[in-house]
Structures are given as structure tokens and as C-alpha cells.
The first five atom37 places (N, CA, C, CB, O) and aatype in JSON, in Angstrom:
{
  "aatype": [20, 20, 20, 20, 20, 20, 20, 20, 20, 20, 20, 20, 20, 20, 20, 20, 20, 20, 20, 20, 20, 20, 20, 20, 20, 20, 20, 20, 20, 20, 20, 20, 20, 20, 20, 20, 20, 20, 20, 20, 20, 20, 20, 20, 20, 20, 20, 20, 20, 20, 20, 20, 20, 20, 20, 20, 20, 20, 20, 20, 20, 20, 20, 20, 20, 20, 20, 20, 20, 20, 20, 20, 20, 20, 20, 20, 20, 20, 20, 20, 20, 20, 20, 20, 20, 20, 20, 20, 20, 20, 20, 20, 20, 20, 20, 20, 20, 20, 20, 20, 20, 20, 20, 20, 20, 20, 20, 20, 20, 20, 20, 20, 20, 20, 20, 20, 20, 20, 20, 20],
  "atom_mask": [
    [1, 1, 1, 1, 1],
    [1, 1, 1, 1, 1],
    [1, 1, 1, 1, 1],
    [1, 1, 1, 1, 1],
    [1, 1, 1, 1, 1],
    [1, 1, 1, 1, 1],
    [1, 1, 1, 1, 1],
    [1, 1, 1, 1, 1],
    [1, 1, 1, 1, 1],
    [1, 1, 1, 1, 1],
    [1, 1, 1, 1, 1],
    [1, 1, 1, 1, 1],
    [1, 1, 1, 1, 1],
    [1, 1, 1, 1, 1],
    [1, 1, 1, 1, 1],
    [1, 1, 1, 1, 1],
    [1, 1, 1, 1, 1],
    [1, 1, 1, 1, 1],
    [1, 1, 1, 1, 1],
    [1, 1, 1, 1, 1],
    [1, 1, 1, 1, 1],
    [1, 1, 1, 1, 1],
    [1, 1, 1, 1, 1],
    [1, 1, 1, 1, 1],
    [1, 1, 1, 1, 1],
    [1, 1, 1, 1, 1],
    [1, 1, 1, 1, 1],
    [1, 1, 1, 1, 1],
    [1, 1, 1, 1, 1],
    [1, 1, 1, 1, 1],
    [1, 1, 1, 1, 1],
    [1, 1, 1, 1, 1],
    [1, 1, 1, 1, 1],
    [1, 1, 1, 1, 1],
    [1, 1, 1, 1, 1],
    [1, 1, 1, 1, 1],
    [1, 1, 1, 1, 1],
    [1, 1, 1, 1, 1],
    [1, 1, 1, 1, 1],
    [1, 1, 1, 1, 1],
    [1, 1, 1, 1, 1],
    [1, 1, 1, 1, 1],
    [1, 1, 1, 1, 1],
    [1, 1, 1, 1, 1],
    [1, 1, 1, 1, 1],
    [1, 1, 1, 1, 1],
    [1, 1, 1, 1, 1],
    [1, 1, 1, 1, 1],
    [1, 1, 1, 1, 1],
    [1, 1, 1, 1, 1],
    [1, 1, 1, 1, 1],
    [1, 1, 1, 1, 1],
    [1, 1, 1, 1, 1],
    [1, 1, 1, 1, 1],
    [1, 1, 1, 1, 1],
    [1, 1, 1, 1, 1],
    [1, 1, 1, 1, 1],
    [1, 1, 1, 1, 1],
    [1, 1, 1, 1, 1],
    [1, 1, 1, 1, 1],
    [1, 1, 1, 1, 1],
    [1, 1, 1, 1, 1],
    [1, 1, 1, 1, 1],
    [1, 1, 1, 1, 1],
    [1, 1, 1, 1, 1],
    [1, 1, 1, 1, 1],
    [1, 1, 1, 1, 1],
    [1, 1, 1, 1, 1],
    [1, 1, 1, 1, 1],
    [1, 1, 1, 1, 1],
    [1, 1, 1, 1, 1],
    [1, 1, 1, 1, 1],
    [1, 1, 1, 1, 1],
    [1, 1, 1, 1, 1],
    [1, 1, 1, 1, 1],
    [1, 1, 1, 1, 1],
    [1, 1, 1, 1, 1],
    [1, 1, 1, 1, 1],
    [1, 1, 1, 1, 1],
    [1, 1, 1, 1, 1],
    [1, 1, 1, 1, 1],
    [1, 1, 1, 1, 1],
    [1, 1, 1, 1, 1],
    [1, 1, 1, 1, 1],
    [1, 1, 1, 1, 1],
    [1, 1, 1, 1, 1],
    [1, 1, 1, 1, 1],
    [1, 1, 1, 1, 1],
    [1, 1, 1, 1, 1],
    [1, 1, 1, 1, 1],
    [1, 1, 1, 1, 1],
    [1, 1, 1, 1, 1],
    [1, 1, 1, 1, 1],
    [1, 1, 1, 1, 1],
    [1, 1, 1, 1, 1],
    [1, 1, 1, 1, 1],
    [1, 1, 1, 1, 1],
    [1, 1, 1, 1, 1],
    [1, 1, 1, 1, 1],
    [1, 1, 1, 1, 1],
    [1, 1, 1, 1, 1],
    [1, 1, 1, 1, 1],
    [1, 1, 1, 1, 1],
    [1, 1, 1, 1, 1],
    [1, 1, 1, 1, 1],
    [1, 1, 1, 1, 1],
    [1, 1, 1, 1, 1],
    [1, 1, 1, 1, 1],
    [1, 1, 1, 1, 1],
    [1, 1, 1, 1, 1],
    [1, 1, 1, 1, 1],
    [1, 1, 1, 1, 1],
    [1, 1, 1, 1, 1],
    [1, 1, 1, 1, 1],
    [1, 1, 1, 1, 1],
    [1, 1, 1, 1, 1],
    [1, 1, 1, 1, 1],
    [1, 1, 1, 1, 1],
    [1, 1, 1, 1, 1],
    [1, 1, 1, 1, 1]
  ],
  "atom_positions": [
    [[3.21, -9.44, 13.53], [2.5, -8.33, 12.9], [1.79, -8.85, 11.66], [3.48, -7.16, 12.54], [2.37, -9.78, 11.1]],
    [[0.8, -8.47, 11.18], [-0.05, -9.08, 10.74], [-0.85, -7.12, 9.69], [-0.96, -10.18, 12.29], [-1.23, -6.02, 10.09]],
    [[-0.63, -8.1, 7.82], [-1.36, -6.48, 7.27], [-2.61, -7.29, 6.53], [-0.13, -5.21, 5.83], [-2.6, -8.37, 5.95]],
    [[-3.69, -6.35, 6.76], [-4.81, -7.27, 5.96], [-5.59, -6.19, 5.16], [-5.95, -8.23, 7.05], [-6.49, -5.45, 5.54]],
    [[-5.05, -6.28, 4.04], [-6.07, -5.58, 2.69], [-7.55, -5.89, 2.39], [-5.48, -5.99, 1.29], [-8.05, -6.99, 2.64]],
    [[-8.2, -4.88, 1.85], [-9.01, -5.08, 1.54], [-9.23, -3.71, 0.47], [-9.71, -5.47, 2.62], [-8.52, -2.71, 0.45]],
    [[-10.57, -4.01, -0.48], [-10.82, -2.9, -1.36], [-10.74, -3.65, -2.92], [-9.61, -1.59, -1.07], [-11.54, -3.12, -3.7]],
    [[-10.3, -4.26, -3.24], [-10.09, -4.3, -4.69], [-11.37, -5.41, -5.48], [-8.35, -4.89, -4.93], [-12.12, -6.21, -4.92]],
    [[-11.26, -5.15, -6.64], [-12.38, -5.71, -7.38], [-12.01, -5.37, -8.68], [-13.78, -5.21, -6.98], [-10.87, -5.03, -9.0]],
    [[-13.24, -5.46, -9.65], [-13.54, -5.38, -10.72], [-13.96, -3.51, -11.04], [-14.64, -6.56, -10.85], [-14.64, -2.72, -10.39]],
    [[-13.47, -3.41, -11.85], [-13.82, -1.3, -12.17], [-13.39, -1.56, -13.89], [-12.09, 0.48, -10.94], [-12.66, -2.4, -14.41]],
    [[-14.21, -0.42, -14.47], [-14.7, -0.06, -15.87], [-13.39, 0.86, -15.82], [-16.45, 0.7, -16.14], [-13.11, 1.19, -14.66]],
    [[-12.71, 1.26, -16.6], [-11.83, 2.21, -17.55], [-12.1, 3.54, -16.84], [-12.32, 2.24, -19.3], [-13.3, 3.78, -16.93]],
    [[-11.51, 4.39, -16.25], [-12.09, 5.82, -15.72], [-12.73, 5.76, -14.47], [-13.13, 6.44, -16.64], [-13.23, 6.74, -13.92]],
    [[-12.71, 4.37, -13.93], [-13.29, 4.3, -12.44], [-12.56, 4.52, -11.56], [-13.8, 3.21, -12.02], [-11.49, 5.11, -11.67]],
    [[-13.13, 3.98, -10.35], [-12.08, 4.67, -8.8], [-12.0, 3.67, -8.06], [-12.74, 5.97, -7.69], [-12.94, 2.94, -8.37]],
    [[-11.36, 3.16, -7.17], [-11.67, 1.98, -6.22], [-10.43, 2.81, -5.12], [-11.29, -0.02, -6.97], [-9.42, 3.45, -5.43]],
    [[-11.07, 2.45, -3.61], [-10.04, 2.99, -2.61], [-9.7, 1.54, -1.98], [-10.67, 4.27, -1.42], [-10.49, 0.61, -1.77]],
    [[-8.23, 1.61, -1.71], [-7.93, 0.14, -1.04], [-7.3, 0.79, 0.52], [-6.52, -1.02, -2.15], [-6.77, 1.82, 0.94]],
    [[-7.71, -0.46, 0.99], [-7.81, -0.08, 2.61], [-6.33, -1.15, 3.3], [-9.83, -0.72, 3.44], [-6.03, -1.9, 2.37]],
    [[-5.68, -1.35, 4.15], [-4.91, -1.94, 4.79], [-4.78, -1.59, 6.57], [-3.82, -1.72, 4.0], [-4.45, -0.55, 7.14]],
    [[-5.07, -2.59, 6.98], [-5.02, -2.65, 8.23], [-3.6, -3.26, 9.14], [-6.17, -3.34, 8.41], [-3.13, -4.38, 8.91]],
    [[-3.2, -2.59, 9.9], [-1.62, -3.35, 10.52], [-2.44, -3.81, 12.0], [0.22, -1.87, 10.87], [-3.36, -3.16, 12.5]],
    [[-1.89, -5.01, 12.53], [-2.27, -5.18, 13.86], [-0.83, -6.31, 14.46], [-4.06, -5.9, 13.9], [0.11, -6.9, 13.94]],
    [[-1.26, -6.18, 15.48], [0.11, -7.02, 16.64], [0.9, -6.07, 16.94], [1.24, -8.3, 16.0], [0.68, -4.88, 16.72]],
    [[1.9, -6.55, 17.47], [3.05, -5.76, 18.65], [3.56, -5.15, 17.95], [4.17, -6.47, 19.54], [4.52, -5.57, 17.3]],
    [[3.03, -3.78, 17.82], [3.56, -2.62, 16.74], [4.14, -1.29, 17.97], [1.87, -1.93, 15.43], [3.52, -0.81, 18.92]],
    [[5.35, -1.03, 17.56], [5.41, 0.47, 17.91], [5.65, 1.33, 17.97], [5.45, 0.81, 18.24], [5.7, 2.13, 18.9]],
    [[6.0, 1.4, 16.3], [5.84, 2.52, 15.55], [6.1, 1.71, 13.93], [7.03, 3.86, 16.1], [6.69, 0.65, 13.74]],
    [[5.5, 2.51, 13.01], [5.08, 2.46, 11.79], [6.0, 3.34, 11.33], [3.7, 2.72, 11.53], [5.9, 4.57, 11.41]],
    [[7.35, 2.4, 10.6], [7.99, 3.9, 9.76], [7.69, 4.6, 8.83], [8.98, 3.87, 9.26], [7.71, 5.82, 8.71]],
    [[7.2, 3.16, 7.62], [6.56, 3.75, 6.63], [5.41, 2.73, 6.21], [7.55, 4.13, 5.52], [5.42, 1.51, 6.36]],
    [[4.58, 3.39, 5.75], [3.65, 2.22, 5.05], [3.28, 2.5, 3.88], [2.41, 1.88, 5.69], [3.3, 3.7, 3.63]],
    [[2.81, 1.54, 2.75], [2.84, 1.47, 1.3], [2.51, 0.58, 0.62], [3.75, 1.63, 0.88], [2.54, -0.6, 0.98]],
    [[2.01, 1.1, -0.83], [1.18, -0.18, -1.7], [2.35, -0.2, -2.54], [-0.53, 0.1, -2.63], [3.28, 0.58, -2.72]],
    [[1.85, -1.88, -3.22], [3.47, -2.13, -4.28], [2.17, -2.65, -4.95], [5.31, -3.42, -3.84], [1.01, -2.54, -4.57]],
    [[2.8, -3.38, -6.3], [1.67, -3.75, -7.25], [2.52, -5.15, -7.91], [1.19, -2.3, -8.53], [3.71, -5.19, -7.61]],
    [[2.02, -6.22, -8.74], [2.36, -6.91, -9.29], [1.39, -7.56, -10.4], [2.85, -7.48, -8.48], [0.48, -8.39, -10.29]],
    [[2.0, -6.75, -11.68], [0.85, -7.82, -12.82], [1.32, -8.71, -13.4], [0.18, -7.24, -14.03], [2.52, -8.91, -13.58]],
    [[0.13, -9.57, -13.89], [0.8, -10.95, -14.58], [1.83, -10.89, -15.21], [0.11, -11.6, -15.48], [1.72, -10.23, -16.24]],
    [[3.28, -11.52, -14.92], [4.08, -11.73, -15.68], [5.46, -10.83, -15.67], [3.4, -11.71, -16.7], [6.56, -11.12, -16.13]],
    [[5.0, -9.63, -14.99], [5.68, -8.69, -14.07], [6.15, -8.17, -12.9], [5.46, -8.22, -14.13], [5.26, -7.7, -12.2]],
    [[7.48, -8.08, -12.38], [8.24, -7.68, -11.46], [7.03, -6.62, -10.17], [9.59, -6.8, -12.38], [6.47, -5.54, -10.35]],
    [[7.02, -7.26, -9.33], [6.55, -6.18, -7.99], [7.16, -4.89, -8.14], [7.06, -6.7, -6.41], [8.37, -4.81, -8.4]],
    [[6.33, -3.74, -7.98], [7.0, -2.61, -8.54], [6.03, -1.29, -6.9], [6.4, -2.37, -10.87], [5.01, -1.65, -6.32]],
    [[6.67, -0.1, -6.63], [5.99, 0.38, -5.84], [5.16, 1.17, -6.3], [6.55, 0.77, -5.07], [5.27, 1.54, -7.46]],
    [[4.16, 1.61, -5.51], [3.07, 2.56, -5.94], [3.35, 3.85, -5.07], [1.5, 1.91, -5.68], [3.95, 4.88, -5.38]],
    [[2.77, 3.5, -3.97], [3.13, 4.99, -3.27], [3.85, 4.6, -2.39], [2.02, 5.94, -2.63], [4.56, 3.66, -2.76]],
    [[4.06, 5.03, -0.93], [4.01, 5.16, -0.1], [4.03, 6.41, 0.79], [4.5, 4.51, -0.06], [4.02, 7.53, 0.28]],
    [[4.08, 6.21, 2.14], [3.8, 7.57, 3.32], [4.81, 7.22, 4.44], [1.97, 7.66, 4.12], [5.31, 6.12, 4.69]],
    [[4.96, 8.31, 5.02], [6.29, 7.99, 6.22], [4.88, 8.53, 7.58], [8.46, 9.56, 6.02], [3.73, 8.98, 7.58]],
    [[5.84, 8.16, 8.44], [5.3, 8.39, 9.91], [4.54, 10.12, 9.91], [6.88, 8.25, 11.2], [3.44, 10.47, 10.32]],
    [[5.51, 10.84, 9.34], [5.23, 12.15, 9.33], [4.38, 12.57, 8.4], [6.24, 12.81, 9.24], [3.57, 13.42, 8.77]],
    [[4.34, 12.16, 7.14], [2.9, 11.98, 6.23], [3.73, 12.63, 4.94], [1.16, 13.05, 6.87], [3.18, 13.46, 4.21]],
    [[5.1, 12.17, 4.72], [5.48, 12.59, 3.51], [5.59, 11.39, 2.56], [6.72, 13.34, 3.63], [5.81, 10.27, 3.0]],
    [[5.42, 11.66, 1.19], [4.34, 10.7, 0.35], [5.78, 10.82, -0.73], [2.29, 11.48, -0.27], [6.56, 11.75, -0.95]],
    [[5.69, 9.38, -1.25], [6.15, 9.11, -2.59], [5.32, 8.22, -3.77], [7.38, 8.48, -2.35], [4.71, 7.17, -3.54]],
    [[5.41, 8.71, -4.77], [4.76, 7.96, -5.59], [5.3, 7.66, -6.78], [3.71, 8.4, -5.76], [6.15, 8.43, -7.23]],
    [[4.9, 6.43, -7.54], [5.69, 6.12, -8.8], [5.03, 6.75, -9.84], [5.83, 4.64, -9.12], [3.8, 6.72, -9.85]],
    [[5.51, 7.21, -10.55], [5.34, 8.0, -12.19], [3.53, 7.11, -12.59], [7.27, 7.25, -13.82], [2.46, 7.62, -12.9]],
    [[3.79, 6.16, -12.46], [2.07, 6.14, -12.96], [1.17, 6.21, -12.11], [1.57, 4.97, -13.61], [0.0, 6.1, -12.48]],
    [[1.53, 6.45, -10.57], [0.41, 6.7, -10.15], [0.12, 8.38, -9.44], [0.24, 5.55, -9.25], [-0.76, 8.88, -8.74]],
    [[1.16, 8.76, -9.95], [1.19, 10.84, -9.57], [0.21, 10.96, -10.22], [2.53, 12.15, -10.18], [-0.14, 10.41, -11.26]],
    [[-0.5, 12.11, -9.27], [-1.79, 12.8, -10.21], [-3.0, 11.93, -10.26], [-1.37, 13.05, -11.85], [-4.09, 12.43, -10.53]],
    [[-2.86, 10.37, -9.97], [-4.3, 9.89, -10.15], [-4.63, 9.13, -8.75], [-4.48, 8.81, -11.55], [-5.73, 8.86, -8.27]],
    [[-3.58, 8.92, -8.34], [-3.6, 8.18, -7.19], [-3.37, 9.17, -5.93], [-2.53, 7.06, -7.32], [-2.78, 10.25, -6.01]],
    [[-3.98, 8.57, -4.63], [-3.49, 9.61, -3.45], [-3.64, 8.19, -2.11], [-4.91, 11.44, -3.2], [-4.67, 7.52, -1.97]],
    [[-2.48, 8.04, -1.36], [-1.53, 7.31, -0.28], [-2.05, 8.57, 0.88], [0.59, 7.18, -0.76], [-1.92, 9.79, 0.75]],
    [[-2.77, 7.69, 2.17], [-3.3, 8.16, 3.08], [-3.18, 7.42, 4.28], [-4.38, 8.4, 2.76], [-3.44, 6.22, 4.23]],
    [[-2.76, 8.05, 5.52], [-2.68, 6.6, 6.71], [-3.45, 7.06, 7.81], [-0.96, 6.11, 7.43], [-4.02, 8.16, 7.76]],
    [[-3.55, 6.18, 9.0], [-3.87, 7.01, 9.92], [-2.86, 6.28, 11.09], [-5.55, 7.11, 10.16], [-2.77, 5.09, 11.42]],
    [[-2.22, 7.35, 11.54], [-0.99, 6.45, 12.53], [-1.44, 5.93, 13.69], [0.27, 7.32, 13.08], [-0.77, 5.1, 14.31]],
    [[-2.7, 6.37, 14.12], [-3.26, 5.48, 15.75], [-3.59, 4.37, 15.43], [-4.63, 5.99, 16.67], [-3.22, 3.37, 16.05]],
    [[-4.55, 4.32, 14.13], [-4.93, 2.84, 13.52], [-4.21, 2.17, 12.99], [-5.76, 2.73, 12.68], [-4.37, 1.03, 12.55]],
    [[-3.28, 2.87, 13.0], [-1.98, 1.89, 11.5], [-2.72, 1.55, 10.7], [-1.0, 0.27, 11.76], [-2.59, 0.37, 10.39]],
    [[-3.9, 2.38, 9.91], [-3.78, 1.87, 8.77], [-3.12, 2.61, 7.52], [-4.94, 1.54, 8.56], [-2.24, 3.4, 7.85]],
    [[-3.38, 2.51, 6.02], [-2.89, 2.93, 5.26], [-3.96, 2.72, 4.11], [-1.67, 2.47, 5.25], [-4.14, 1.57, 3.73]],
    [[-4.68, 3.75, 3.53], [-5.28, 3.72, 2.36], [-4.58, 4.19, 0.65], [-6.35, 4.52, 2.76], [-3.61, 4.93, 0.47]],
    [[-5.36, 3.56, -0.34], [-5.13, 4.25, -1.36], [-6.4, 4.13, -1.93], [-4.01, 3.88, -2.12], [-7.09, 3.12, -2.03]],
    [[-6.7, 5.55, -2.38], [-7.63, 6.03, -3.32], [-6.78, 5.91, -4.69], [-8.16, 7.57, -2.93], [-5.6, 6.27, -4.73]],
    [[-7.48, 5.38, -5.84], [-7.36, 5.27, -7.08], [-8.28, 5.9, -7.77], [-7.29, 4.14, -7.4], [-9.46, 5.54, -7.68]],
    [[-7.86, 7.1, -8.66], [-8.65, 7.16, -9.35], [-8.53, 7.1, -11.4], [-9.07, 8.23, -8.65], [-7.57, 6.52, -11.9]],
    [[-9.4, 7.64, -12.13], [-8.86, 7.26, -13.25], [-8.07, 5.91, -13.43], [-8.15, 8.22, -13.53], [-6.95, 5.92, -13.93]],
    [[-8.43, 5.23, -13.17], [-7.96, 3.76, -13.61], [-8.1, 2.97, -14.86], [-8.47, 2.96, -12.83], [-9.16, 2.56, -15.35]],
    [[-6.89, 2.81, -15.31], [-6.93, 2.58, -16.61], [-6.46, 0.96, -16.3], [-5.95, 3.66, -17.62], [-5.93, 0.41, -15.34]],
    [[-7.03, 0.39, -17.92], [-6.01, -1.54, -17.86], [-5.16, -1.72, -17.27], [-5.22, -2.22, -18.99], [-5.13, -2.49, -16.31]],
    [[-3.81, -0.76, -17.87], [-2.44, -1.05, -16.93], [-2.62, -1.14, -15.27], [-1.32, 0.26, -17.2], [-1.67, -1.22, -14.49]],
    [[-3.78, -1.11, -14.95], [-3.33, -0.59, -13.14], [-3.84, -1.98, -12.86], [-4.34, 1.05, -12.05], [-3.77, -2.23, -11.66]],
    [[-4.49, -3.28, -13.85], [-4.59, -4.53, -13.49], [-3.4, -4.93, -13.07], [-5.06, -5.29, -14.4], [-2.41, -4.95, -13.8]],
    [[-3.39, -5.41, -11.43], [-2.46, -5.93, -10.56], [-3.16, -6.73, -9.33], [-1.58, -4.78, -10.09], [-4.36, -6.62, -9.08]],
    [[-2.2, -7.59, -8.53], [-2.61, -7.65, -7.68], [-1.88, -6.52, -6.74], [-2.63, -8.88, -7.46], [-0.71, -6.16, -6.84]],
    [[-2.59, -6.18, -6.06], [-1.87, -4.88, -5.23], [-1.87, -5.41, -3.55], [-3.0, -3.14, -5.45], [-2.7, -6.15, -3.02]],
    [[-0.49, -4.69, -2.83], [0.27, -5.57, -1.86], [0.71, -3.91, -0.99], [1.85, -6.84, -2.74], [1.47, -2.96, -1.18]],
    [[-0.54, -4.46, 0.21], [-0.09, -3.04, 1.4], [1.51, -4.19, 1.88], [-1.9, -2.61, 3.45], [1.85, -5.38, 1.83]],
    [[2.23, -2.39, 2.45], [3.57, -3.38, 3.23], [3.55, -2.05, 4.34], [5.6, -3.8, 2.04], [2.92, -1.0, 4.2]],
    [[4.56, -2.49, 5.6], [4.69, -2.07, 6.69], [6.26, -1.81, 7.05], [3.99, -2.95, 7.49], [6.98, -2.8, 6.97]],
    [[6.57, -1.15, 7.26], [8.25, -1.01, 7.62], [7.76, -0.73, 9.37], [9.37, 0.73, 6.58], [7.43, 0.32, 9.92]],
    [[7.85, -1.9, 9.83], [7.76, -1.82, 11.09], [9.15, -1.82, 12.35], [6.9, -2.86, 11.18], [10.22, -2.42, 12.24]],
    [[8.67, -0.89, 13.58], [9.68, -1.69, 15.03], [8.48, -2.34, 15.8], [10.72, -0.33, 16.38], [7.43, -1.7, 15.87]],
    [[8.57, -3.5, 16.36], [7.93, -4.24, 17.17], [7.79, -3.61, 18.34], [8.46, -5.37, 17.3], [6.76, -3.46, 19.0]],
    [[9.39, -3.08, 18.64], [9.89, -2.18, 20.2], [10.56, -0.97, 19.49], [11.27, -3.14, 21.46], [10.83, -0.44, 18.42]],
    [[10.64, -0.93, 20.76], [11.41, 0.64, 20.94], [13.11, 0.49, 20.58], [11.24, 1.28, 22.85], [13.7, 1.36, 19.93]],
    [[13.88, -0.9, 21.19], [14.76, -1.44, 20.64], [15.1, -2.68, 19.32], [15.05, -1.65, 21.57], [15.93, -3.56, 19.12]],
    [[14.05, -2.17, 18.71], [14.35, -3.92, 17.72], [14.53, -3.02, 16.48], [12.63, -5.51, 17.48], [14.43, -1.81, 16.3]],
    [[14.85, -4.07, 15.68], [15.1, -3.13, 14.8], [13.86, -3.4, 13.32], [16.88, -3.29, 14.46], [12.81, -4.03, 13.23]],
    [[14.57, -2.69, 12.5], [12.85, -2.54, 11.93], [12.85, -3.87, 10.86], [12.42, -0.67, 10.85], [13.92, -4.41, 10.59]],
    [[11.54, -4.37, 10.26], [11.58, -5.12, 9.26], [9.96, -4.62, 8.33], [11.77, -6.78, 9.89], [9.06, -3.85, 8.67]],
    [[10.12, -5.36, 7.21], [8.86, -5.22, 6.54], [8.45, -6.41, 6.43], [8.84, -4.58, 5.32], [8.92, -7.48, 6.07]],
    [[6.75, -5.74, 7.09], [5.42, -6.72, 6.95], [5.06, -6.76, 5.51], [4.03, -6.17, 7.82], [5.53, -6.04, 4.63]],
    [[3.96, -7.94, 5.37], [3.24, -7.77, 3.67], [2.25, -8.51, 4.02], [4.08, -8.4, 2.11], [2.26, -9.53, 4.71]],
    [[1.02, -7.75, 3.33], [-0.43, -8.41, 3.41], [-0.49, -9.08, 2.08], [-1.77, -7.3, 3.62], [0.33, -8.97, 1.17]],
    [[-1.69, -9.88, 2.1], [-1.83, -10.77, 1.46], [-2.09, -10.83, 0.1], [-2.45, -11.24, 1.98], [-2.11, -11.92, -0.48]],
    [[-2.39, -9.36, -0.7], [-2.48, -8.65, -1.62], [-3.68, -9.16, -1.84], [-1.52, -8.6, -2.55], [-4.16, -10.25, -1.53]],
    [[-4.3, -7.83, -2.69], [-5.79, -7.62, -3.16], [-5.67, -7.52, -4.71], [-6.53, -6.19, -2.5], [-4.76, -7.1, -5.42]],
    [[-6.76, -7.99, -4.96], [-6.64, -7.8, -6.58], [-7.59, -6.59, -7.73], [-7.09, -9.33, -7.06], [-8.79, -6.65, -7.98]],
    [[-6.64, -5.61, -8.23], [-7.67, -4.79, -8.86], [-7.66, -4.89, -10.48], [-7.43, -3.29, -8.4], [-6.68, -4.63, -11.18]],
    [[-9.24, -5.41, -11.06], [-8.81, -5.38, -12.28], [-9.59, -4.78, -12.78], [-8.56, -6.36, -12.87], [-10.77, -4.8, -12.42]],
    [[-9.09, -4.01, -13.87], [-9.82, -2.32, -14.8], [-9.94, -3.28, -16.36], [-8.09, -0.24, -15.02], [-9.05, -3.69, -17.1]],
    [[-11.79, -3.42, -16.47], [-11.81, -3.84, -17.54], [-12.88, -3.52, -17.68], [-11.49, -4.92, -17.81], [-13.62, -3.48, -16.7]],
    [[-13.46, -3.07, -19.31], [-14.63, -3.02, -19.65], [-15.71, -4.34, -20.11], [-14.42, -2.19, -20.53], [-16.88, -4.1, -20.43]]
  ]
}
């Protein structure tokens, strides 16, 4: 299984950037999928995530500005950012709580992380 991000760049103070993640290979079923974040010098920490059924968690800094979106035929998983402030400089990391089968049991994928940095 295989997750491949895309979306991140360079954004001004108060900007928006949506990050995209794609799941592909012997998938079959998606338990949950989700962005984590990691900035220089700091512990991987989670951002949102979404379950199969489309119930959403999010961490304290990103409630209210951020919104975790999937689509389960595509397996993918978006995040819209908005209001983006310095602190949200990270590299940011889609993950996959995948079953391969119907009998295996589950593990988590990780893409290759994207990088978003909020600077004027």
C-alpha cells in the first residue's frame, strides 16, 4: 500500500492551502485516514483525522480552521487549511489505518510527507 501527498508549499499569514493524499494497492477497507504534522525540532503530533463512516477528530489547533475530508471509493483523504498561521510550519504526513483483506489484520501506511510553510 502505497500514500502519496501532495498540496503543500509556501502561504502568507491568513492563507489557505488544501492538501490532498492518495492511498493505492491491495486495499480493502480504509479504517481511518489522517494528517499528523512534524516541525523542526518537534515530536509528530496529529492533526485530524476521519473514520470509514466520516466521523472526524481534530487537534485543538486545528478545530475551527482546519476541515479533514475523504472520499472512500478513491481512498483519498484531503485537508483544507485555512487561516494559517507560522505555527502550522510543518512537514505534514497523510497516514492510512489499513486491512489489505478481509482477514488480515490492520496496520498503518505513511506517505512521504509534504511540506507547508506560512511565512511572510
Amino acid at each position: 500500500v502505497q500514500l502519496q501527498a501532495s498540496g503543500g508549499g509556501l502561504v502568507q499569514p491568513g492563507g489557505s492551502l488544501r492538501l490532498s493524499c492518495a492511498a493505492s494497492g491491495p486495499i480493502f477497507t480504509i479504517v481511518v485516514m489522517g494528517w499528523y504534522r512534524q516541525a523542526p525540532g518537534k515530536q509528530r503530533e496529529l492533526v485530524a483525522q476521519i473514520t470509514a463512516e466520516g466521523s472526524t477528530n481534530y487537534a485543538d489547533v486545528a478545530q475551527g480552521r482546519f476541515t479533514i475530508s475523504r472520499d472512500s471509493v478513491k481512498n483519498t483523504v484531503d485537508l483544507q487549511m485555512n487561516s494559517l498561521k507560522p505555527d502550522d510550519t510543518a512537514v505534514y504526513y497523510c497516514y492510512a489505518d489499513v486491512k489489505r483483506s478481509r482477514f488480515s489484520t490492520r496496520r498503518d501506511y505513511w506517505g512521504q510527507g509534504t511540506l507547508v510553510t506560512v511565512s511572510s
